[in-house]
């Protein structure tokens, strides 16, 4: 599960996991009352607004892209700190 | 336990027997169901079980009238279940309750209309919950827990009684959902298959006619199964159905649906808005979403590592791990755009060396051959259009749509 993750898919993890989950399901759906009824909201506007499908834009002005640009232009030879990303585009 | 006289005990037992026989003769399902609701701990049933433990000879009361004795096969073991339940002997409770439930099914089969469905629902629910508690009792005394499995077999029988033609079929989905809960808990989800087939291939009954509570539960569980099978379009359809139709007041269930729907949406290139993650306390996905937006492989890796345990437990780890390809795509795209801004004429040629440099910056330790391999996979999976010039170590991108979007479809496999 490290290194080149896509090179080696690990089906092993799936079977191990099945064992852990024996007699256990953390995500058991809560029981609705037998007479529980509610108004069906169908596909309201709010439901569709929960998701974003046009995020893959051409914008490269975010901090990450600006740092990437600097790396590629070779102005910074040293890898940035692992946890703290420098985000000072002006330097 | 409050003091109860023998006369009072007698009165309470008779009252129960009367209620039972009246509910059946007037075909009153919602009254009947209360008489089976053990684990609701109603004061009515609690004081009845106290009365039974005091009076001891309830069988004599059952036999004294035909109104009661015709249901003795149901009531005698049910009384025993109540007594054991009061004394916290859960294995005994389960065994007696199952016996009573079996007798109830015999009667139910003979009733032509579906009037007693509500009582049947309660029995199906009780049998599952009692079995779980009985198994806990067995496990704690070092014995093999096997009652939940037995409850599964019993409910399959109930399913068979409902699944045919006729007015009782509307109850089949409730029992299916109880079975799903058992199979997911036991880790025997493959057993879901035959019930699903029976529900989905039935021409005689439209799925939409089932009650909303069962449709939502059913779509949640079958959606989870599709996640495990990595059938993302189907998982998206089912979990989205559950989300849209779930009771908006039930926050816990909405959160559980989203917990599985989010990885599914991510894998088909759709991101949740950050307010959605915050509102439902699902911020364990925030880092992954951000990694996709940026093309930040290091962030993806860190986010997966940080929540590895939880993702493994819910079974979405492998789904999320596969997002790596999309993150590579996004990173190469960003390199491409940056090159284009500098020199539009040469932008469609990306040197492997440049990609390697970006990866190194992101702490991804790879050599040129491995990067070449990743690029080949991106092209093969149609996340990138172009070809690879092996000799000059350059990726030559197509001038038209070099980074096709997924648009709600899964990555080619």
CSV table of C-alpha atoms in Angstrom, one decimal:
chain,number,residue,atom,x,y,z
A,1,UNK,CA,0.0,0.0,0.0
A,2,UNK,CA,3.0,2.2,-0.3
A,3,UNK,CA,5.1,3.3,-3.2
A,4,UNK,CA,3.5,2.9,-6.6
A,5,UNK,CA,0.0,2.0,-5.4
A,6,UNK,CA,-1.5,1.4,-8.7
A,7,UNK,CA,1.2,-1.1,-9.8
A,8,UNK,CA,0.2,-3.6,-7.2
A,9,UNK,CA,-3.5,-3.8,-6.4
A,10,UNK,CA,-3.8,-5.7,-3.2
A,11,UNK,CA,-6.8,-8.0,-3.0
A,12,UNK,CA,-5.4,-9.3,0.2
A,13,UNK,CA,-6.6,-6.2,2.1
A,14,UNK,CA,-10.2,-7.0,1.2
A,15,UNK,CA,-10.2,-10.5,2.7
A,16,UNK,CA,-8.5,-9.4,5.8
A,17,UNK,CA,-11.1,-6.8,6.2
A,18,UNK,CA,-13.9,-9.2,5.9
A,19,UNK,CA,-12.5,-11.1,8.9
A,20,UNK,CA,-12.3,-8.0,11.0
A,21,UNK,CA,-15.9,-7.2,10.2
A,22,UNK,CA,-17.2,-10.6,11.4
A,23,UNK,CA,-20.1,-9.9,13.8
A,24,UNK,CA,-19.5,-6.3,13.4
A,25,UNK,CA,-20.8,-3.6,11.0
A,26,UNK,CA,-20.0,-0.1,12.1
A,27,UNK,CA,-22.4,1.3,9.5
A,28,UNK,CA,-25.6,-0.5,10.3
A,29,UNK,CA,-28.5,1.5,9.0
A,30,UNK,CA,-30.8,2.9,11.8
A,31,UNK,CA,-34.2,1.3,11.9
A,32,UNK,CA,-37.0,3.5,10.8
A,33,UNK,CA,-40.2,3.2,12.8
A,34,UNK,CA,-42.7,0.9,11.2
A,35,UNK,CA,-45.2,3.6,10.9
A,36,UNK,CA,-42.6,6.3,10.1
A,37,UNK,CA,-43.5,8.5,7.2
A,38,UNK,CA,-42.0,11.6,5.7
A,39,UNK,CA,-42.4,13.9,2.8
A,40,UNK,CA,-40.4,12.7,-0.1
A,41,UNK,CA,-38.2,15.6,-1.3
A,42,UNK,CA,-37.3,14.1,-4.7
A,43,UNK,CA,-34.4,15.7,-6.5
A,44,UNK,CA,-34.5,19.2,-5.1
A,45,UNK,CA,-32.0,21.9,-6.1
A,46,UNK,CA,-30.1,21.4,-2.8
A,47,UNK,CA,-29.4,17.8,-3.7
A,48,UNK,CA,-27.7,18.6,-7.0
A,49,UNK,CA,-25.8,21.5,-5.4
A,50,UNK,CA,-24.1,19.1,-3.0
A,51,UNK,CA,-21.7,18.0,-5.8
A,52,UNK,CA,-19.3,19.7,-8.1
A,53,UNK,CA,-18.4,18.2,-11.5
A,54,UNK,CA,-16.7,21.1,-13.2
A,55,UNK,CA,-13.8,21.4,-10.8
A,56,UNK,CA,-11.2,20.1,-13.2
A,57,UNK,CA,-10.5,23.6,-14.7
A,58,UNK,CA,-7.4,25.2,-16.2
A,59,UNK,CA,-6.7,27.5,-13.3
A,60,UNK,CA,-3.1,27.3,-12.1
A,61,UNK,CA,-3.1,30.3,-9.7
A,62,UNK,CA,-3.6,28.3,-6.5
A,63,UNK,CA,-0.7,28.0,-4.1
A,64,UNK,CA,0.0,24.4,-5.1
A,65,UNK,CA,0.3,25.3,-8.8
A,66,UNK,CA,2.4,28.3,-8.1
A,67,UNK,CA,4.8,26.2,-6.1
A,68,UNK,CA,4.8,23.6,-8.8
A,69,UNK,CA,5.7,26.2,-11.3
A,70,UNK,CA,8.6,27.4,-9.3
A,71,UNK,CA,9.8,23.8,-8.9
A,72,UNK,CA,9.7,23.2,-12.6
A,73,UNK,CA,11.4,26.4,-13.4
A,74,UNK,CA,14.2,25.2,-11.1
A,75,UNK,CA,14.3,28.2,-8.8
A,76,UNK,CA,13.9,26.0,-5.8
A,77,UNK,CA,16.2,23.0,-5.7
A,78,UNK,CA,15.2,21.8,-2.3
A,79,UNK,CA,12.0,19.9,-1.6
A,80,UNK,CA,9.6,21.9,0.6
A,81,UNK,CA,8.9,20.9,4.1
A,82,UNK,CA,6.6,17.9,4.2
A,83,UNK,CA,3.9,19.3,6.4
A,84,UNK,CA,4.2,23.0,5.8
A,85,UNK,CA,3.8,24.1,2.3
A,86,UNK,CA,5.3,27.4,1.4
A,87,UNK,CA,2.7,29.5,-0.3
A,88,UNK,CA,4.5,32.7,-1.0
A,89,UNK,CA,4.2,33.3,-4.7
A,90,UNK,CA,5.9,36.7,-4.6
A,91,UNK,CA,9.4,35.5,-3.7
B,1,UNK,CA,-39.9,-5.2,40.9
B,2,UNK,CA,-43.0,-3.7,42.6
B,3,UNK,CA,-45.0,-6.1,44.8
B,4,UNK,CA,-47.7,-7.9,42.9
B,5,UNK,CA,-50.4,-10.0,44.3
B,6,UNK,CA,-51.4,-13.4,42.9
B,7,UNK,CA,-54.8,-11.9,41.8
B,8,UNK,CA,-53.1,-9.1,40.1
B,9,UNK,CA,-50.8,-11.5,38.2
B,10,UNK,CA,-53.8,-13.5,37.2
B,11,UNK,CA,-55.5,-10.4,35.9
B,12,UNK,CA,-52.5,-9.2,33.9
B,13,UNK,CA,-52.1,-12.6,32.2
B,14,UNK,CA,-55.8,-12.8,31.3
B,15,UNK,CA,-55.7,-9.2,30.0
B,16,UNK,CA,-52.8,-10.2,27.6
B,17,UNK,CA,-54.7,-13.3,26.5
B,18,UNK,CA,-57.8,-11.2,25.8
B,19,UNK,CA,-55.8,-8.6,23.9
B,20,UNK,CA,-54.3,-11.3,21.8
B,21,UNK,CA,-57.5,-13.0,20.9
B,22,UNK,CA,-59.3,-9.7,20.3
B,23,UNK,CA,-56.5,-8.4,18.0
B,24,UNK,CA,-56.7,-11.6,15.9
B,25,UNK,CA,-60.5,-11.7,15.7
B,26,UNK,CA,-60.8,-8.1,14.8
B,27,UNK,CA,-57.7,-8.3,12.5
B,28,UNK,CA,-56.0,-5.5,14.2
B,29,UNK,CA,-52.4,-5.7,13.2
B,30,UNK,CA,-51.1,-2.6,15.2
B,31,UNK,CA,-52.6,-4.0,18.4
B,32,UNK,CA,-51.2,-7.4,17.8
B,33,UNK,CA,-47.7,-6.1,17.1
B,34,UNK,CA,-47.5,-4.6,20.6
B,35,UNK,CA,-47.9,-8.1,22.1
B,36,UNK,CA,-44.6,-9.2,20.4
B,37,UNK,CA,-42.5,-6.1,21.0
B,38,UNK,CA,-40.2,-7.6,23.6
B,39,UNK,CA,-37.2,-5.4,23.3
B,40,UNK,CA,-39.3,-2.1,23.4
B,41,UNK,CA,-39.5,-2.8,27.2
B,42,UNK,CA,-43.1,-1.6,27.3
B,43,UNK,CA,-44.4,-1.4,30.9
B,44,UNK,CA,-47.3,-3.6,29.7
B,45,UNK,CA,-45.0,-6.5,28.8
B,46,UNK,CA,-42.6,-5.9,31.7
B,47,UNK,CA,-45.4,-6.3,34.2
B,48,UNK,CA,-46.8,-9.2,32.3
B,49,UNK,CA,-43.4,-11.0,32.6
B,50,UNK,CA,-43.4,-10.2,36.3
B,51,UNK,CA,-46.8,-11.7,36.5
B,52,UNK,CA,-45.7,-14.8,34.6
B,53,UNK,CA,-42.7,-15.3,36.9
B,54,UNK,CA,-45.0,-15.1,39.9
B,55,UNK,CA,-48.0,-17.1,38.7
B,56,UNK,CA,-46.0,-19.9,37.1
B,57,UNK,CA,-49.0,-21.9,35.8
B,58,UNK,CA,-50.1,-19.7,32.9
B,59,UNK,CA,-50.6,-22.8,30.7
B,60,UNK,CA,-53.7,-23.6,32.7
B,61,UNK,CA,-55.1,-20.1,31.9
B,62,UNK,CA,-54.4,-20.6,28.2
B,63,UNK,CA,-56.1,-24.0,28.1
B,64,UNK,CA,-59.2,-22.8,29.9
B,65,UNK,CA,-60.7,-21.1,26.9
B,66,UNK,CA,-60.8,-22.0,23.2
B,67,UNK,CA,-60.2,-18.3,22.3
B,68,UNK,CA,-56.8,-18.7,23.8
B,69,UNK,CA,-55.9,-22.3,23.4
B,70,UNK,CA,-56.1,-22.1,19.6
B,71,UNK,CA,-53.1,-19.9,19.7
B,72,UNK,CA,-51.2,-21.8,22.4
B,73,UNK,CA,-48.4,-22.8,20.1
B,74,UNK,CA,-47.7,-19.1,19.7
B,75,UNK,CA,-48.4,-18.0,23.2
B,76,UNK,CA,-46.9,-20.7,25.4
B,77,UNK,CA,-43.3,-20.2,24.0
B,78,UNK,CA,-43.9,-16.5,23.8
B,79,UNK,CA,-44.6,-16.4,27.6
B,80,UNK,CA,-41.5,-18.4,28.1
B,81,UNK,CA,-39.5,-15.9,26.1
B,82,UNK,CA,-40.9,-13.1,28.2
B,83,UNK,CA,-40.0,-14.8,31.4
B,84,UNK,CA,-36.5,-15.5,30.3
B,85,UNK,CA,-36.1,-12.0,28.9
B,86,UNK,CA,-37.1,-10.6,32.3
B,87,UNK,CA,-34.4,-12.8,33.9
B,88,UNK,CA,-31.9,-11.7,31.3
B,89,UNK,CA,-31.4,-15.2,29.9
B,90,UNK,CA,-31.0,-14.1,26.3
B,91,UNK,CA,-30.2,-17.5,24.7
B,92,UNK,CA,-33.3,-19.0,26.3
B,93,UNK,CA,-35.3,-15.9,25.2
B,94,UNK,CA,-34.2,-16.3,21.7
B,95,UNK,CA,-35.0,-20.1,21.5
B,96,UNK,CA,-38.5,-19.6,22.9
B,97,UNK,CA,-39.2,-16.6,20.8
B,98,UNK,CA,-38.1,-18.4,17.6
B,99,UNK,CA,-40.5,-21.2,18.5
B,100,UNK,CA,-43.3,-18.8,18.9
B,101,UNK,CA,-42.4,-17.0,15.7
B,102,UNK,CA,-42.5,-20.2,13.8
B,103,UNK,CA,-46.0,-21.0,15.0
B,104,UNK,CA,-47.0,-17.4,14.2
B,105,UNK,CA,-45.8,-17.9,10.6
B,106,UNK,CA,-47.9,-21.0,10.3
B,107,UNK,CA,-51.0,-19.0,11.2
B,108,UNK,CA,-50.0,-16.0,9.1
B,109,UNK,CA,-49.6,-18.2,6.0
B,110,UNK,CA,-53.3,-19.2,6.4
B,111,UNK,CA,-54.6,-15.7,6.7
B,112,UNK,CA,-55.6,-14.5,3.3
B,113,UNK,CA,-55.2,-10.8,3.7
B,114,UNK,CA,-52.1,-9.0,4.8
B,115,UNK,CA,-53.7,-7.5,8.0
B,116,UNK,CA,-51.0,-8.9,10.3
B,117,UNK,CA,-48.0,-7.5,8.5
B,118,UNK,CA,-47.2,-5.1,11.2
B,119,UNK,CA,-47.0,-7.8,13.7
B,120,UNK,CA,-44.8,-9.8,11.4
B,121,UNK,CA,-42.5,-6.8,11.0
B,122,UNK,CA,-42.1,-6.7,14.8
B,123,UNK,CA,-41.3,-10.4,14.9
B,124,UNK,CA,-38.7,-10.1,12.2
B,125,UNK,CA,-37.1,-7.2,13.9
B,126,UNK,CA,-37.2,-8.9,17.4
B,127,UNK,CA,-35.8,-12.1,16.1
B,128,UNK,CA,-32.7,-10.3,14.7
B,129,UNK,CA,-32.1,-8.1,17.8
B,130,UNK,CA,-32.7,-11.0,20.2
B,131,UNK,CA,-30.3,-13.2,18.2
B,132,UNK,CA,-27.6,-10.5,18.4
B,133,UNK,CA,-27.9,-10.3,22.1
B,134,UNK,CA,-28.1,-14.0,22.6
B,135,UNK,CA,-24.8,-14.3,20.6
B,136,UNK,CA,-23.2,-11.8,22.8
B,137,UNK,CA,-24.2,-13.9,25.8
B,138,UNK,CA,-22.9,-17.0,24.1
B,139,UNK,CA,-19.6,-15.4,23.2
B,140,UNK,CA,-19.0,-14.0,26.7
B,141,UNK,CA,-19.4,-17.5,28.1
B,142,UNK,CA,-16.9,-18.9,25.6
B,143,UNK,CA,-19.5,-20.6,23.4
B,144,UNK,CA,-19.9,-20.4,19.6
B,145,UNK,CA,-22.3,-17.6,18.7
B,146,UNK,CA,-24.7,-19.1,16.2
B,147,UNK,CA,-28.1,-17.5,16.9
B,148,UNK,CA,-27.8,-14.7,14.4
B,149,UNK,CA,-27.1,-17.2,11.7
B,150,UNK,CA,-30.2,-19.1,12.9
B,151,UNK,CA,-32.2,-15.9,12.7
B,152,UNK,CA,-31.1,-15.5,9.1
B,153,UNK,CA,-32.5,-18.9,8.2
B,154,UNK,CA,-35.7,-18.2,10.0
B,155,UNK,CA,-36.1,-14.9,8.1
B,156,UNK,CA,-35.4,-16.6,4.8
B,157,UNK,CA,-38.4,-18.7,5.6
B,158,UNK,CA,-40.5,-15.6,6.3
B,159,UNK,CA,-39.3,-14.1,3.0
B,160,UNK,CA,-40.5,-17.2,1.2
B,161,UNK,CA,-44.0,-16.7,2.8
B,162,UNK,CA,-44.2,-13.1,1.6
B,163,UNK,CA,-42.4,-13.2,-1.7
B,164,UNK,CA,-45.1,-14.9,-3.8
B,165,UNK,CA,-48.0,-13.2,-5.5
B,166,UNK,CA,-50.7,-11.5,-3.5
B,167,UNK,CA,-51.1,-8.7,-1.0
B,168,UNK,CA,-48.5,-9.9,1.5
B,169,UNK,CA,-45.7,-9.2,-1.0
B,170,UNK,CA,-45.5,-5.6,0.1
B,171,UNK,CA,-43.9,-6.9,3.3
B,172,UNK,CA,-41.1,-8.7,1.5
B,173,UNK,CA,-38.7,-5.8,1.4
B,174,UNK,CA,-38.8,-5.2,5.2
B,175,UNK,CA,-37.7,-8.8,5.8
B,176,UNK,CA,-35.1,-8.4,3.1
B,177,UNK,CA,-33.6,-5.4,4.9
B,178,UNK,CA,-33.5,-7.3,8.2
B,179,UNK,CA,-31.7,-10.1,6.3
B,180,UNK,CA,-29.2,-7.6,4.9
B,181,UNK,CA,-28.4,-6.3,8.4
B,182,UNK,CA,-27.7,-9.9,9.5
B,183,UNK,CA,-25.6,-10.8,6.5
B,184,UNK,CA,-23.5,-7.6,6.8
B,185,UNK,CA,-22.9,-8.2,10.4
B,186,UNK,CA,-21.9,-11.9,9.9
B,187,UNK,CA,-19.8,-11.0,6.9
B,188,UNK,CA,-21.8,-13.3,4.6
B,189,UNK,CA,-22.9,-10.7,2.1
B,190,UNK,CA,-22.9,-13.2,-0.7
B,191,UNK,CA,-26.1,-14.5,0.8
B,192,UNK,CA,-27.8,-11.3,-0.2
B,193,UNK,CA,-27.7,-12.3,-3.8
B,194,UNK,CA,-30.7,-14.6,-4.0
B,195,UNK,CA,-33.0,-12.2,-2.1
B,196,UNK,CA,-31.9,-9.4,-4.4
B,197,UNK,CA,-32.7,-11.5,-7.4
B,198,UNK,CA,-36.1,-12.3,-6.2
B,199,UNK,CA,-36.8,-8.6,-5.5
B,200,UNK,CA,-35.4,-7.2,-8.7
B,201,UNK,CA,-36.6,-9.7,-11.2
B,202,UNK,CA,-40.2,-9.8,-10.1
B,203,UNK,CA,-42.4,-8.5,-12.8
B,204,UNK,CA,-45.6,-8.9,-10.7
B,205,UNK,CA,-44.5,-6.2,-8.2
B,206,UNK,CA,-43.2,-2.7,-8.9
B,207,UNK,CA,-40.4,-1.7,-6.6
B,208,UNK,CA,-41.9,1.7,-6.1
B,209,UNK,CA,-44.9,0.2,-4.3
B,210,UNK,CA,-42.8,-0.9,-1.3
B,211,UNK,CA,-42.8,1.5,1.7
B,212,UNK,CA,-40.3,4.3,1.6
B,213,UNK,CA,-38.5,3.2,4.7
B,214,UNK,CA,-37.7,-0.2,3.2
B,215,UNK,CA,-36.8,1.2,-0.2
B,216,UNK,CA,-34.2,3.6,1.3
B,217,UNK,CA,-32.7,0.8,3.5
B,218,UNK,CA,-32.6,-1.6,0.6
B,219,UNK,CA,-30.9,0.9,-1.7
B,220,UNK,CA,-28.3,1.7,1.1
B,221,UNK,CA,-27.3,-1.9,1.4
B,222,UNK,CA,-27.4,-2.8,-2.2
B,223,UNK,CA,-25.4,0.4,-2.9
B,224,UNK,CA,-22.8,-0.8,-0.4
B,225,UNK,CA,-22.6,-4.1,-2.2
B,226,UNK,CA,-22.0,-2.3,-5.5
B,227,UNK,CA,-19.2,-0.4,-3.8
B,228,UNK,CA,-17.5,-3.7,-2.8
B,229,UNK,CA,-18.0,-5.0,-6.4
B,230,UNK,CA,-16.5,-1.7,-7.7
B,231,UNK,CA,-19.5,-1.2,-9.9
B,232,UNK,CA,-19.5,2.5,-9.4
B,233,UNK,CA,-22.3,3.7,-11.8
B,234,UNK,CA,-24.7,1.2,-10.1
B,235,UNK,CA,-23.5,2.2,-6.6
B,236,UNK,CA,-24.0,5.9,-7.5
B,237,UNK,CA,-27.6,5.2,-8.6
B,238,UNK,CA,-28.5,3.2,-5.5
B,239,UNK,CA,-26.9,5.4,-2.9
B,240,UNK,CA,-28.2,8.5,-4.6
B,241,UNK,CA,-31.7,7.1,-4.5
B,242,UNK,CA,-31.2,6.4,-0.8
B,243,UNK,CA,-29.9,9.9,-0.1
B,244,UNK,CA,-32.7,11.6,-2.0
B,245,UNK,CA,-35.5,9.6,-0.4
B,246,UNK,CA,-34.2,9.2,3.1
B,247,UNK,CA,-36.0,10.9,6.0
B,248,UNK,CA,-34.3,14.3,6.1
B,249,UNK,CA,-34.6,14.2,9.9
B,250,UNK,CA,-32.5,11.1,10.2
B,251,UNK,CA,-29.0,12.6,10.3
B,252,UNK,CA,-27.3,9.3,11.2
B,253,UNK,CA,-28.6,7.5,8.2
B,254,UNK,CA,-27.9,10.4,5.8
B,255,UNK,CA,-24.3,10.4,7.1
B,256,UNK,CA,-24.0,6.7,6.5
B,257,UNK,CA,-25.3,7.0,3.0
B,258,UNK,CA,-22.8,9.8,2.2
B,259,UNK,CA,-20.0,7.9,3.8
B,260,UNK,CA,-20.2,5.4,0.9
B,261,UNK,CA,-21.6,7.8,-1.8
B,262,UNK,CA,-18.7,10.2,-1.5
B,263,UNK,CA,-15.9,7.7,-2.5
B,264,UNK,CA,-18.2,6.5,-5.3
B,265,UNK,CA,-18.7,10.0,-6.6
B,266,UNK,CA,-14.9,10.7,-6.4
B,267,UNK,CA,-14.2,7.6,-8.4
B,268,UNK,CA,-16.4,8.9,-11.3
B,269,UNK,CA,-14.8,12.4,-11.1
B,270,UNK,CA,-17.4,14.2,-9.0
B,271,UNK,CA,-16.5,16.1,-5.9
B,272,UNK,CA,-18.6,16.8,-2.8
B,273,UNK,CA,-18.8,20.5,-1.8
B,274,UNK,CA,-16.8,21.3,1.3
B,275,UNK,CA,-19.9,22.4,3.2
B,276,UNK,CA,-21.4,18.9,2.7
B,277,UNK,CA,-18.4,17.3,4.4
B,278,UNK,CA,-18.6,19.7,7.2
B,279,UNK,CA,-22.3,19.6,7.7
B,280,UNK,CA,-22.2,15.8,8.1
B,281,UNK,CA,-18.9,15.5,9.9
B,282,UNK,CA,-17.2,13.6,7.1
B,283,UNK,CA,-14.1,15.7,7.0
B,284,UNK,CA,-12.0,12.6,6.7
B,285,UNK,CA,-12.6,13.0,3.0
B,286,UNK,CA,-11.4,16.7,2.9
B,287,UNK,CA,-7.8,15.9,2.3
B,288,UNK,CA,-8.6,13.5,-0.5
B,289,UNK,CA,-10.9,16.0,-2.2
B,290,UNK,CA,-8.2,18.6,-2.0
B,291,UNK,CA,-5.6,16.2,-3.3
B,292,UNK,CA,-7.7,15.6,-6.4
B,293,UNK,CA,-8.2,19.3,-7.0
B,294,UNK,CA,-4.5,20.0,-6.7
B,295,UNK,CA,-3.0,17.0,-8.3
B,296,UNK,CA,-1.2,16.5,-5.0
B,297,UNK,CA,0.0,13.0,-4.6
B,298,UNK,CA,1.7,13.6,-1.3
B,299,UNK,CA,-1.5,14.9,0.2
B,300,UNK,CA,-3.5,12.0,-1.2
B,301,UNK,CA,-1.0,9.6,0.4
B,302,UNK,CA,-1.1,11.4,3.7
B,303,UNK,CA,-4.9,11.6,3.8
B,304,UNK,CA,-5.2,7.9,3.1
B,305,UNK,CA,-2.6,7.1,5.8
B,306,UNK,CA,-4.2,9.3,8.4
B,307,UNK,CA,-7.6,7.7,8.1
B,308,UNK,CA,-6.5,4.3,7.0
B,309,UNK,CA,-8.1,2.4,9.8
B,310,UNK,CA,-11.6,3.9,9.3
B,311,UNK,CA,-11.4,3.5,5.5
B,312,UNK,CA,-10.4,-0.1,5.8
B,313,UNK,CA,-13.2,-0.8,8.3
B,314,UNK,CA,-15.9,0.6,6.0
B,315,UNK,CA,-14.3,-1.1,3.0
B,316,UNK,CA,-13.7,2.0,0.9
B,317,UNK,CA,-9.9,2.0,1.2
B,318,UNK,CA,-9.3,0.3,-2.1
B,319,UNK,CA,-11.7,2.6,-3.8
B,320,UNK,CA,-9.9,5.7,-2.5
B,321,UNK,CA,-6.5,4.2,-3.3
B,322,UNK,CA,-7.4,4.0,-6.9
B,323,UNK,CA,-8.0,7.7,-7.0
B,324,UNK,CA,-4.3,8.0,-7.4
B,325,UNK,CA,-4.6,7.7,-11.2
B,326,UNK,CA,-6.9,10.7,-11.3
B,327,UNK,CA,-4.4,12.7,-9.1
B,328,UNK,CA,-1.6,11.8,-11.5
B,329,UNK,CA,-3.8,13.0,-14.4
B,330,UNK,CA,-4.5,16.3,-12.6
B,331,UNK,CA,-0.8,16.8,-11.9
B,332,UNK,CA,0.3,16.2,-15.5
B,333,UNK,CA,-2.5,18.5,-16.6
B,334,UNK,CA,-1.2,21.2,-14.4
B,335,UNK,CA,2.3,20.7,-15.7
B,336,UNK,CA,0.9,21.0,-19.2
B,337,UNK,CA,-1.0,24.2,-18.5
B,338,UNK,CA,2.1,25.8,-16.9
B,339,UNK,CA,4.1,24.9,-19.9
B,340,UNK,CA,1.5,26.2,-22.2
B,341,UNK,CA,1.5,29.6,-20.5
B,342,UNK,CA,5.3,29.8,-21.0
B,343,UNK,CA,5.4,28.4,-24.6
B,344,UNK,CA,2.2,27.4,-26.2
B,345,UNK,CA,3.9,25.8,-29.2
B,346,UNK,CA,5.9,23.2,-27.2
B,347,UNK,CA,3.3,22.6,-24.4
B,348,UNK,CA,2.0,19.3,-25.8
B,349,UNK,CA,5.4,17.7,-25.4
B,350,UNK,CA,6.2,16.9,-21.8
B,351,UNK,CA,9.6,15.5,-20.9
B,352,UNK,CA,9.5,12.7,-18.4
B,353,UNK,CA,12.3,14.4,-16.6
B,354,UNK,CA,9.9,17.3,-15.8
B,355,UNK,CA,7.3,15.0,-14.4
B,356,UNK,CA,10.0,13.2,-12.4
B,357,UNK,CA,11.0,16.6,-11.0
B,358,UNK,CA,7.5,17.4,-9.9
B,359,UNK,CA,7.1,13.9,-8.3
B,360,UNK,CA,10.3,14.3,-6.5
B,361,UNK,CA,9.1,17.5,-5.1
B,362,UNK,CA,6.1,15.7,-3.8
B,363,UNK,CA,8.2,13.0,-2.2
B,364,UNK,CA,7.2,10.3,-4.7
B,365,UNK,CA,10.3,8.2,-5.1
B,366,UNK,CA,10.3,6.9,-8.7
B,367,UNK,CA,12.7,6.4,-11.6
B,368,UNK,CA,12.2,7.3,-15.2
B,369,UNK,CA,11.0,3.8,-16.1
B,370,UNK,CA,8.3,3.9,-13.4
B,371,UNK,CA,7.1,7.3,-14.6
B,372,UNK,CA,7.0,6.0,-18.1
B,373,UNK,CA,4.8,3.1,-16.8
B,374,UNK,CA,2.4,5.5,-15.1
B,375,UNK,CA,2.1,7.6,-18.3
B,376,UNK,CA,1.4,4.4,-20.2
B,377,UNK,CA,-1.4,3.5,-17.7
B,378,UNK,CA,-2.9,7.0,-18.0
B,379,UNK,CA,-3.0,6.7,-21.8
B,380,UNK,CA,-4.4,3.2,-21.6
B,381,UNK,CA,-7.1,4.2,-19.2
B,382,UNK,CA,-8.1,7.2,-21.4
B,383,UNK,CA,-7.2,9.7,-18.7
B,384,UNK,CA,-4.6,11.1,-21.1
B,385,UNK,CA,-4.6,11.2,-24.9
B,386,UNK,CA,-1.4,11.0,-26.8
B,387,UNK,CA,1.6,8.7,-27.2
B,388,UNK,CA,4.9,8.1,-25.7
B,389,UNK,CA,8.2,8.7,-27.5
B,390,UNK,CA,10.3,6.1,-25.8
B,391,UNK,CA,13.6,7.1,-27.3
B,392,UNK,CA,13.4,10.8,-26.4
B,393,UNK,CA,11.6,10.2,-23.2
B,394,UNK,CA,8.8,12.5,-24.0
B,395,UNK,CA,5.0,12.3,-23.7
B,396,UNK,CA,3.4,13.8,-26.8
B,397,UNK,CA,-0.1,14.9,-25.9
B,398,UNK,CA,-3.0,15.0,-28.4
B,399,UNK,CA,-3.8,18.6,-29.3
B,400,UNK,CA,-7.4,17.9,-28.9
B,401,UNK,CA,-8.8,17.2,-25.4
B,402,UNK,CA,-5.5,15.8,-24.0
B,403,UNK,CA,-7.1,15.1,-20.6
B,404,UNK,CA,-10.6,13.7,-21.1
B,405,UNK,CA,-12.9,14.2,-18.1
B,406,UNK,CA,-14.7,11.3,-16.5
B,407,UNK,CA,-18.1,13.1,-16.6
B,408,UNK,CA,-19.7,10.7,-14.2
B,409,UNK,CA,-18.2,7.6,-15.8
B,410,UNK,CA,-15.7,5.4,-14.0
B,411,UNK,CA,-12.1,5.2,-15.1
B,412,UNK,CA,-11.6,2.6,-17.9
B,413,UNK,CA,-10.3,-0.7,-16.7
